[in-house]
Structures are given as C-alpha cells and as structure tokens.
PDB file of N, CA and C in Angstrom:
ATOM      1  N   UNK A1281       0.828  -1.200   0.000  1.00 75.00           N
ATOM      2  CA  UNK A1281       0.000   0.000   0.000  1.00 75.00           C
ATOM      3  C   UNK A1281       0.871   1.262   0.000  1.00 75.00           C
ATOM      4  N   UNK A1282       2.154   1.243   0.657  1.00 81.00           N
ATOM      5  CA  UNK A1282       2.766   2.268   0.879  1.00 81.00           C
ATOM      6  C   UNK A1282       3.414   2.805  -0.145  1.00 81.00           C
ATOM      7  N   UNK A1283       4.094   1.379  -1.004  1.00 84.00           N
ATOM      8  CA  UNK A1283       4.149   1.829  -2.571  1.00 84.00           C
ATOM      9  C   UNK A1283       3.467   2.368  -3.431  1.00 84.00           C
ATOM     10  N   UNK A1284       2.357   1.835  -3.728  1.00 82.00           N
ATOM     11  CA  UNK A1284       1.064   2.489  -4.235  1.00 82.00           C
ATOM     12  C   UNK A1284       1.378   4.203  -3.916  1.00 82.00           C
ATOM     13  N   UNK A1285       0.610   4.311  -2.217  1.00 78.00           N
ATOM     14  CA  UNK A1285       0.767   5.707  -2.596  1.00 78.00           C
ATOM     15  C   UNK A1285       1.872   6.365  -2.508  1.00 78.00           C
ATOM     16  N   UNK A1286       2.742   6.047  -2.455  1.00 76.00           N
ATOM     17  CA  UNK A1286       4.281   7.041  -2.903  1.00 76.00           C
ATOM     18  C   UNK A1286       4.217   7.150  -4.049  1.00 76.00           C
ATOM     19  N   UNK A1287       4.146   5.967  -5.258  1.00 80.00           N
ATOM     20  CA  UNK A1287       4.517   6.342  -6.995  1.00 80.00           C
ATOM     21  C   UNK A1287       2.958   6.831  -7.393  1.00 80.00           C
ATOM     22  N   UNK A1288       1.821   7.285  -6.601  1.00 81.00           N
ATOM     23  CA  UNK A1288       0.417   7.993  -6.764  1.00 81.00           C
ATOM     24  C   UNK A1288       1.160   9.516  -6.662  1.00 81.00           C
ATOM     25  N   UNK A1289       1.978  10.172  -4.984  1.00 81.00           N
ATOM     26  CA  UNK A1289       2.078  10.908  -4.956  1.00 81.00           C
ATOM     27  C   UNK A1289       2.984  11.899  -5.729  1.00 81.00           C
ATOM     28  N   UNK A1290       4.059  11.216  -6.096  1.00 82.00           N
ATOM     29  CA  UNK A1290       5.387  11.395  -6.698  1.00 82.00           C
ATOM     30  C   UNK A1290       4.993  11.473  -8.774  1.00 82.00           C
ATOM     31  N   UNK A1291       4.275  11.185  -8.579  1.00 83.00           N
ATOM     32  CA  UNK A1291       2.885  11.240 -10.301  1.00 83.00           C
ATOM     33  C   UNK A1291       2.207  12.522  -9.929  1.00 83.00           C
ATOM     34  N   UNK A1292       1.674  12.629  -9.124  1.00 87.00           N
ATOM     35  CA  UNK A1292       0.904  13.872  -8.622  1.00 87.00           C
ATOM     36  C   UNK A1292       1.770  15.113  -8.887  1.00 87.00           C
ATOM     37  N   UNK A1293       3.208  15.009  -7.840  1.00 90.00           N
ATOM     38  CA  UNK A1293       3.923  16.144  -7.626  1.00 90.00           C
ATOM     39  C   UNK A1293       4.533  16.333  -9.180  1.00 90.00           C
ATOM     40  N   UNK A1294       4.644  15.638  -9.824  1.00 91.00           N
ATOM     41  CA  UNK A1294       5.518  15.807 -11.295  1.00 91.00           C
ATOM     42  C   UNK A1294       4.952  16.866 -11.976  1.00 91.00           C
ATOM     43  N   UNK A1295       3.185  16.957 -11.859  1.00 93.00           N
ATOM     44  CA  UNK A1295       2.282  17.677 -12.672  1.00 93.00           C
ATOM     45  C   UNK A1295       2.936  19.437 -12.208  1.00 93.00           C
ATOM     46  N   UNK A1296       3.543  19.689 -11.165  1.00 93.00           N
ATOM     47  CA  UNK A1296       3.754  20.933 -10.675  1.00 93.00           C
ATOM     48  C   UNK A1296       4.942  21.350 -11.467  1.00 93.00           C
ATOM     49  N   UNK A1297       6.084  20.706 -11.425  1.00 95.00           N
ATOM     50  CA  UNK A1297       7.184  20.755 -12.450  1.00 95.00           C
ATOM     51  C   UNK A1297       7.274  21.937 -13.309  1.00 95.00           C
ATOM     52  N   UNK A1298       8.372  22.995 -13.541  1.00 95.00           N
ATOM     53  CA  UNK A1298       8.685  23.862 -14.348  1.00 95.00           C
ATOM     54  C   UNK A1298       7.160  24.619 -13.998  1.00 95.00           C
ATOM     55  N   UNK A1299       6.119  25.021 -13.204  1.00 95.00           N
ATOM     56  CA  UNK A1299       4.983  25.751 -12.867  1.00 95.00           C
ATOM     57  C   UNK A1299       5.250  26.624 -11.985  1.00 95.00           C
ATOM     58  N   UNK A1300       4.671  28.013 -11.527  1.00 95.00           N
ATOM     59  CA  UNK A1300       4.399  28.587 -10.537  1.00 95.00           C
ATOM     60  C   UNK A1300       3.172  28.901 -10.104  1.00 95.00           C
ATOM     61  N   UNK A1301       4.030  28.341  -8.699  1.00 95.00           N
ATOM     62  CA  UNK A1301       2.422  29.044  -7.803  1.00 95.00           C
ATOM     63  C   UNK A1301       2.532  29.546  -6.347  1.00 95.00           C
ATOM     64  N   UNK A1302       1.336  30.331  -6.073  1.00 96.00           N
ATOM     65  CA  UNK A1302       1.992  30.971  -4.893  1.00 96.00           C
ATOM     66  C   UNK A1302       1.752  29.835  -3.539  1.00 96.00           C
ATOM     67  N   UNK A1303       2.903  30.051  -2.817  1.00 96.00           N
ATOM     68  CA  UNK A1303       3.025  29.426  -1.182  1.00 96.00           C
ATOM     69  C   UNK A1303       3.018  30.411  -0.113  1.00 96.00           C
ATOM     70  N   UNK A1304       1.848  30.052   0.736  1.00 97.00           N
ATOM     71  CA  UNK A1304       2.147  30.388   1.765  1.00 97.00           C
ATOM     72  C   UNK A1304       3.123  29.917   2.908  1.00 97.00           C
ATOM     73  N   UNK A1305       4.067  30.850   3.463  1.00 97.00           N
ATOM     74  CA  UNK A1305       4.954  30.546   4.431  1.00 97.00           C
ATOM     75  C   UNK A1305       4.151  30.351   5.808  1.00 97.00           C
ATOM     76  N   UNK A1306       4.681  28.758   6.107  1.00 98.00           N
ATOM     77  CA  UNK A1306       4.012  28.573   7.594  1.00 98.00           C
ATOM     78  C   UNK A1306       5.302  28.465   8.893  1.00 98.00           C
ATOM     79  N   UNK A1307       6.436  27.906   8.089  1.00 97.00           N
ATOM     80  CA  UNK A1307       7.581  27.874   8.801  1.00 97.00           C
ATOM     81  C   UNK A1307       8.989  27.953   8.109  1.00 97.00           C
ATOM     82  N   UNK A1308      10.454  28.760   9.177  1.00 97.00           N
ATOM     83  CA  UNK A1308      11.079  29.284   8.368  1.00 97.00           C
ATOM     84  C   UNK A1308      12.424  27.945   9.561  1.00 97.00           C
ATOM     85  N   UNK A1309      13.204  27.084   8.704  1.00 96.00           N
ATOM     86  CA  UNK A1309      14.088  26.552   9.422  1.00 96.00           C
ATOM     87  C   UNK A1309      15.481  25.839   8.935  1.00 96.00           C
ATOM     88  N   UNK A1310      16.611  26.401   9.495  1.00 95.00           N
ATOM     89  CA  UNK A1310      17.876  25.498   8.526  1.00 95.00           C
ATOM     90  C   UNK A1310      18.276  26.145   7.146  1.00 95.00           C
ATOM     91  N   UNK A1311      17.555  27.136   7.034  1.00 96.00           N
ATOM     92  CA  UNK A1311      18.008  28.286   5.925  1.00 96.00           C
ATOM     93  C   UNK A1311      17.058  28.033   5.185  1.00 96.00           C
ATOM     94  N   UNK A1312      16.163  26.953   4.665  1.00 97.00           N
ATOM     95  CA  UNK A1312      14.669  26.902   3.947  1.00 97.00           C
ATOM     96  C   UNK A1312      13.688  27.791   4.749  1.00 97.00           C
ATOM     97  N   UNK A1313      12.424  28.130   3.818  1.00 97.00           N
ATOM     98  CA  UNK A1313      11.287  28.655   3.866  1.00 97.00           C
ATOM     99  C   UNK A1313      10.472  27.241   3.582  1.00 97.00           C
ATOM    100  N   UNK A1314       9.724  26.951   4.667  1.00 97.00           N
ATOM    101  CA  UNK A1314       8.330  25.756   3.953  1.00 97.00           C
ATOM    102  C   UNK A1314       7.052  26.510   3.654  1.00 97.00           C
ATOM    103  N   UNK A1315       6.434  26.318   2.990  1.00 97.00           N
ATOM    104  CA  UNK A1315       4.660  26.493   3.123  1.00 97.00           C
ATOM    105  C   UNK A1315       4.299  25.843   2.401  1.00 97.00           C
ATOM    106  N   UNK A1316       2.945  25.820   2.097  1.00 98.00           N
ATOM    107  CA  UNK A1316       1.989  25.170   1.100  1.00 98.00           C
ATOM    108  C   UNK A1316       0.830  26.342   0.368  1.00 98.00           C
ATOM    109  N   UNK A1317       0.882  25.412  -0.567  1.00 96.00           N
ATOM    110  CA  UNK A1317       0.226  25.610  -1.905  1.00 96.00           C
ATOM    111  C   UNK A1317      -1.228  25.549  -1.674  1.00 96.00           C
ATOM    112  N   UNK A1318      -1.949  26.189  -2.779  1.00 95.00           N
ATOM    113  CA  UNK A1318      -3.552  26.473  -2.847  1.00 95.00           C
ATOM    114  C   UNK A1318      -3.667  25.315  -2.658  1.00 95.00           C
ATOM    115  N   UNK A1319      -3.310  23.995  -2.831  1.00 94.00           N
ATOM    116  CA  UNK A1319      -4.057  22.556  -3.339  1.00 94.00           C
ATOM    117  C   UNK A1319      -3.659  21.968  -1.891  1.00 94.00           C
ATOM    118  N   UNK A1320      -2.877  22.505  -1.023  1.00 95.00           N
ATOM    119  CA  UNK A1320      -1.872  21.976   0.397  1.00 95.00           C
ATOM    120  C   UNK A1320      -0.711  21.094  -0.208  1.00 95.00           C
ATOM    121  N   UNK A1321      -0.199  21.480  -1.155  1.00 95.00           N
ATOM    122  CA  UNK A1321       1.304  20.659  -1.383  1.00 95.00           C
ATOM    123  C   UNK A1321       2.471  21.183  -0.368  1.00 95.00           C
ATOM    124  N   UNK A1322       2.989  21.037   0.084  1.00 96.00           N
ATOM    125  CA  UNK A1322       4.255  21.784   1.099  1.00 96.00           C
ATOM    126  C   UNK A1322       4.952  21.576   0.005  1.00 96.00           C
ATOM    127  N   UNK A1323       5.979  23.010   0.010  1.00 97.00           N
ATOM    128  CA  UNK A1323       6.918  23.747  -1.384  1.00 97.00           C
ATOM    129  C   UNK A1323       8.328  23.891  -0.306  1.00 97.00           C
ATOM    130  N   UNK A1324       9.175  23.645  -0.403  1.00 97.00           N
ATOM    131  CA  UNK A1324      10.656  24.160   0.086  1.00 97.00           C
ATOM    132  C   UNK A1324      11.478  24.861  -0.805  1.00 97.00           C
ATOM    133  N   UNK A1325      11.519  26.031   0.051  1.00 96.00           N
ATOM    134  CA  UNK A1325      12.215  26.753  -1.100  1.00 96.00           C
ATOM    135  C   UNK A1325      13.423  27.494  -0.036  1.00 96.00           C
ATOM    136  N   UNK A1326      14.509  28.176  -0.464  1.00 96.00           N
ATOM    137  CA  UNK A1326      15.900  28.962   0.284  1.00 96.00           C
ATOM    138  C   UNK A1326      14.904  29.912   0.976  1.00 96.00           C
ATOM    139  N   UNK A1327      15.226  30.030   1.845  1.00 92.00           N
ATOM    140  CA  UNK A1327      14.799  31.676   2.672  1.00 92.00           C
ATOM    141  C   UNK A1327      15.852  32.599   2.079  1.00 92.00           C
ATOM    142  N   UNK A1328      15.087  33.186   1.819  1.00 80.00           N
ATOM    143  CA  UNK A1328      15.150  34.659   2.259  1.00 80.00           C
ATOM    144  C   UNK A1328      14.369  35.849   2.507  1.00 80.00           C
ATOM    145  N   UNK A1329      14.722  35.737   3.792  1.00 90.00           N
ATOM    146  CA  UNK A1329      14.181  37.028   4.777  1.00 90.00           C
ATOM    147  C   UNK A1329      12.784  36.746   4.812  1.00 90.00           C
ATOM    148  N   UNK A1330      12.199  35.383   4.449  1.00 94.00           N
ATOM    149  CA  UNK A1330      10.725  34.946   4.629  1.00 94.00           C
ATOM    150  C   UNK A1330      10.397  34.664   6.145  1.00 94.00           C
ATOM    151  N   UNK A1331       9.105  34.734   6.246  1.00 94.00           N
ATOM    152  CA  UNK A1331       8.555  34.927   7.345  1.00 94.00           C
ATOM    153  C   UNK A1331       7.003  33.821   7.319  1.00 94.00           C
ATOM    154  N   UNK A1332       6.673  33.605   8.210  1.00 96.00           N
ATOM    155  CA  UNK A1332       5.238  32.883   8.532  1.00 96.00           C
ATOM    156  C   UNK A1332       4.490  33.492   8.308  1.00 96.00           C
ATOM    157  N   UNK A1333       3.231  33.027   7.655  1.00 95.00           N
ATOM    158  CA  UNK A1333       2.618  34.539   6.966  1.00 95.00           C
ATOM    159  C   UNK A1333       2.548  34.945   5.700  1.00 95.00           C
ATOM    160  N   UNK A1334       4.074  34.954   4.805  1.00 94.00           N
ATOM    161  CA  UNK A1334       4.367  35.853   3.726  1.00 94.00           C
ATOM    162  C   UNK A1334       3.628  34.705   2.717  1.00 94.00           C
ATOM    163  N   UNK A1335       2.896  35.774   1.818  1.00 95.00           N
ATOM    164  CA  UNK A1335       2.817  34.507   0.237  1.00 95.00           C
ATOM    165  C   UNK A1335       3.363  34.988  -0.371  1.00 95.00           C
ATOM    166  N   UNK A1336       4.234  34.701  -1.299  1.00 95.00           N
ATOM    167  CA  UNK A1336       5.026  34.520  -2.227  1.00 95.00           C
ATOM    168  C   UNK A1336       4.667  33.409  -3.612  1.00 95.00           C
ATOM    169  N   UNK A1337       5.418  33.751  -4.360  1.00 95.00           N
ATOM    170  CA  UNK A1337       5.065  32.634  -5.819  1.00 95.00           C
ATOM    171  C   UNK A1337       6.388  32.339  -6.183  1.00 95.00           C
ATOM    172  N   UNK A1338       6.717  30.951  -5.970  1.00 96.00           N
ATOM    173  CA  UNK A1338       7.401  29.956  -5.986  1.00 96.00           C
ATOM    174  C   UNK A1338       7.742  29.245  -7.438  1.00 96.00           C
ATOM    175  N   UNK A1339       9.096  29.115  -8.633  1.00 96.00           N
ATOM    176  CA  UNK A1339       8.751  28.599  -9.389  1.00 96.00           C
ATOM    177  C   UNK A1339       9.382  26.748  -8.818  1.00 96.00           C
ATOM    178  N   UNK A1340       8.924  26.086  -9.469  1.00 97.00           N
ATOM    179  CA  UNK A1340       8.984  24.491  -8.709  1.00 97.00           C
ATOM    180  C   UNK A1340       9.674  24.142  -9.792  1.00 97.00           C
ATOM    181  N   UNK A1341      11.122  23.452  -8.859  1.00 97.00           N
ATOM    182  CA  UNK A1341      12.317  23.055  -9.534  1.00 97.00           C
ATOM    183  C   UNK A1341      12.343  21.788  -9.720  1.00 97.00           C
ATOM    184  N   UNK A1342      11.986  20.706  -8.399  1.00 95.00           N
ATOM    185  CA  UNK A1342      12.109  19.545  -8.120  1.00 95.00           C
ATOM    186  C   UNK A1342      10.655  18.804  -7.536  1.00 95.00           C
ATOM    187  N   UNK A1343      10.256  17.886  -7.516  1.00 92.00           N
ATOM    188  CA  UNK A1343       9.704  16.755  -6.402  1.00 92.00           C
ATOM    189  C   UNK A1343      10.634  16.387  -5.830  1.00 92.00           C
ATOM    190  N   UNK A1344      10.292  15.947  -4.377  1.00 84.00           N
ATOM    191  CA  UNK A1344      10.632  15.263  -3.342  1.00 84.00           C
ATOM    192  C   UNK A1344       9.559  14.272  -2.835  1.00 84.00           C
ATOM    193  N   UNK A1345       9.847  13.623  -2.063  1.00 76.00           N
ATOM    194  CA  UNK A1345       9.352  12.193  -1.390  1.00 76.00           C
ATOM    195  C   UNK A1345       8.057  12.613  -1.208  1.00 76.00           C
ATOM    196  N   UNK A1346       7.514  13.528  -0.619  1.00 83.00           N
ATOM    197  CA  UNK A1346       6.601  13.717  -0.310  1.00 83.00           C
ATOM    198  C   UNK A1346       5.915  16.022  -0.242  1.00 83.00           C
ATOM    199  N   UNK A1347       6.609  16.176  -1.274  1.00 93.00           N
ATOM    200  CA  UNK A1347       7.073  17.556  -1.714  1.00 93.00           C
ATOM    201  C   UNK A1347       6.822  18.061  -2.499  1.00 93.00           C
ATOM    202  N   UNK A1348       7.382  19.306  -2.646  1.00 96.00           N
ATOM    203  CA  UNK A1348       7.985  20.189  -4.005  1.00 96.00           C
ATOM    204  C   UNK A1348       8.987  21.200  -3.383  1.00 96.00           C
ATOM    205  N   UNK A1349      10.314  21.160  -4.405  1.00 97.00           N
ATOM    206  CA  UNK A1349      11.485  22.090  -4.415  1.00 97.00           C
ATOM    207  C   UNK A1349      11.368  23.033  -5.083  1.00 97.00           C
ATOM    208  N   UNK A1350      11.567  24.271  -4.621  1.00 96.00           N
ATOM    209  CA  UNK A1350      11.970  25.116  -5.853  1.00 96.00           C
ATOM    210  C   UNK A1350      12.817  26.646  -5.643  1.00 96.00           C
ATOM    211  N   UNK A1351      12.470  27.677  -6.142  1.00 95.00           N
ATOM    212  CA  UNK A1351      12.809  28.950  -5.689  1.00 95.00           C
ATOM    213  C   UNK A1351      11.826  29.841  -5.609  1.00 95.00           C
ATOM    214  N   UNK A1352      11.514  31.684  -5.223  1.00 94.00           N
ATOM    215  CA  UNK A1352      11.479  32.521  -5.576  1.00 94.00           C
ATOM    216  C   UNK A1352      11.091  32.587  -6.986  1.00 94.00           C
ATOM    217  N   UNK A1353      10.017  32.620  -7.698  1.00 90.00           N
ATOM    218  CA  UNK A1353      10.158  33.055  -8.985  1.00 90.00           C
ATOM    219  C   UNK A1353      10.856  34.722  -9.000  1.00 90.00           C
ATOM    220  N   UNK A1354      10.968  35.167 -10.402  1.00 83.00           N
ATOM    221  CA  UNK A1354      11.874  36.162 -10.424  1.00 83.00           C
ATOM    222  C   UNK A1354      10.378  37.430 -10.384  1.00 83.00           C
ATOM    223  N   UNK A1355       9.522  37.250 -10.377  1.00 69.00           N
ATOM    224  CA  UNK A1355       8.455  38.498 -10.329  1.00 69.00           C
ATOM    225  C   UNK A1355       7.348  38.102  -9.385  1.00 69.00           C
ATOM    226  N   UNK A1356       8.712  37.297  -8.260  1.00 63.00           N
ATOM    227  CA  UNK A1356       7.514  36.765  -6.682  1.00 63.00           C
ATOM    228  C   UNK A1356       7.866  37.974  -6.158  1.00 63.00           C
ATOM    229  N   UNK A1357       6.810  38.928  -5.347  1.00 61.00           N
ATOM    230  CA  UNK A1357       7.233  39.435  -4.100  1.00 61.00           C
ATOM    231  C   UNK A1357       6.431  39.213  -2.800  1.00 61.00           C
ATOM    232  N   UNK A1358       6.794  39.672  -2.110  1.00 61.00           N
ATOM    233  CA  UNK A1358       5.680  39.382  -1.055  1.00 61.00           C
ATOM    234  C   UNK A1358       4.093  40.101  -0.652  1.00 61.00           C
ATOM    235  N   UNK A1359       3.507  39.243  -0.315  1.00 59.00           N
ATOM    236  CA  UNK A1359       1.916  39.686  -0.592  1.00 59.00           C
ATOM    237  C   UNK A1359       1.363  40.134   0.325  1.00 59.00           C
ATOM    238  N   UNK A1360       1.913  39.574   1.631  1.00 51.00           N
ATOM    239  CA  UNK A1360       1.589  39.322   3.072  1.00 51.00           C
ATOM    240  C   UNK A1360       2.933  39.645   3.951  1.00 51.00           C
ATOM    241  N   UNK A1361       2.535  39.932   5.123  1.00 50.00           N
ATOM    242  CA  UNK A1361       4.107  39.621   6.086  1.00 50.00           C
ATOM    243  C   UNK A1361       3.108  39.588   7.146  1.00 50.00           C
ATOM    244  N   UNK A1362       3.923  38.924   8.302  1.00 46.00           N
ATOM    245  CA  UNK A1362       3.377  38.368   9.053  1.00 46.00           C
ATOM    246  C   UNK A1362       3.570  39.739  10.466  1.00 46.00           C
TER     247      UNK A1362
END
C-alpha cells in the first residue's frame, strides 16, 4: 500500500514541475522557507528574509518524497508579512 501511494504521490507532484504558484509561508528553518500551496502541497524553497505569513510565488524546480522544491520566482514578491 505504501508503494502504491508514494509512486500515486510522486505522479501527482511531477504535474507541478517547471509551474508557478503561490506558497504560503508557515515555517522558516535550517536556511529553507516551507509552506503550502492552494491545493496543500508543502513547497521548500531557500529563505530569504521569509517569514510565517508571507505569500510569495514559488517557481517548482524539483519533487521530493513527499514535496515540491523550488525557488522565488523572479516576479515573486511578497503579498503578506506576518
């Protein structure tokens, strides 16, 4: 079962790939920014100077196990601050 849904989720996260979208920041730790996405995907992206709170738009570099990687798109700013 656990296989199942890992190669379900990891199919799922692929669809985000080379996309942007905005994340909200829920926590900032270890030099990443986490939040999640309109749909609740959790996005990891580098901090900077992000905060809990901030939305931002994220372009998505990678999947992870149970994820999405990416950066800052280049015409993200912040929407919110906490």
């Amino acid at each position: 079962l656990n296989d199942i849904l890992t190669k379900t989720v990891s199919s799922n996260n692929k669809k985000y790939l080379g996309k942007k979208v905005f994340v909200l920041i829920r926590e900032t730790k270890n030099g990443f920014a986490f939040g999640k996405t309109a749909t609740f995907k959790t996005v990891k992206i580098p901090n900077k100077n992000l905060k809990p709170g901030d939305l931002v738009r994220a372009a998505i570099t990678k999947t992870l196990a149970w994820g999405l990687g990416g950066h800052l798109a280049p015409s993200s700013r912040k929407m919110l601050a906490s």
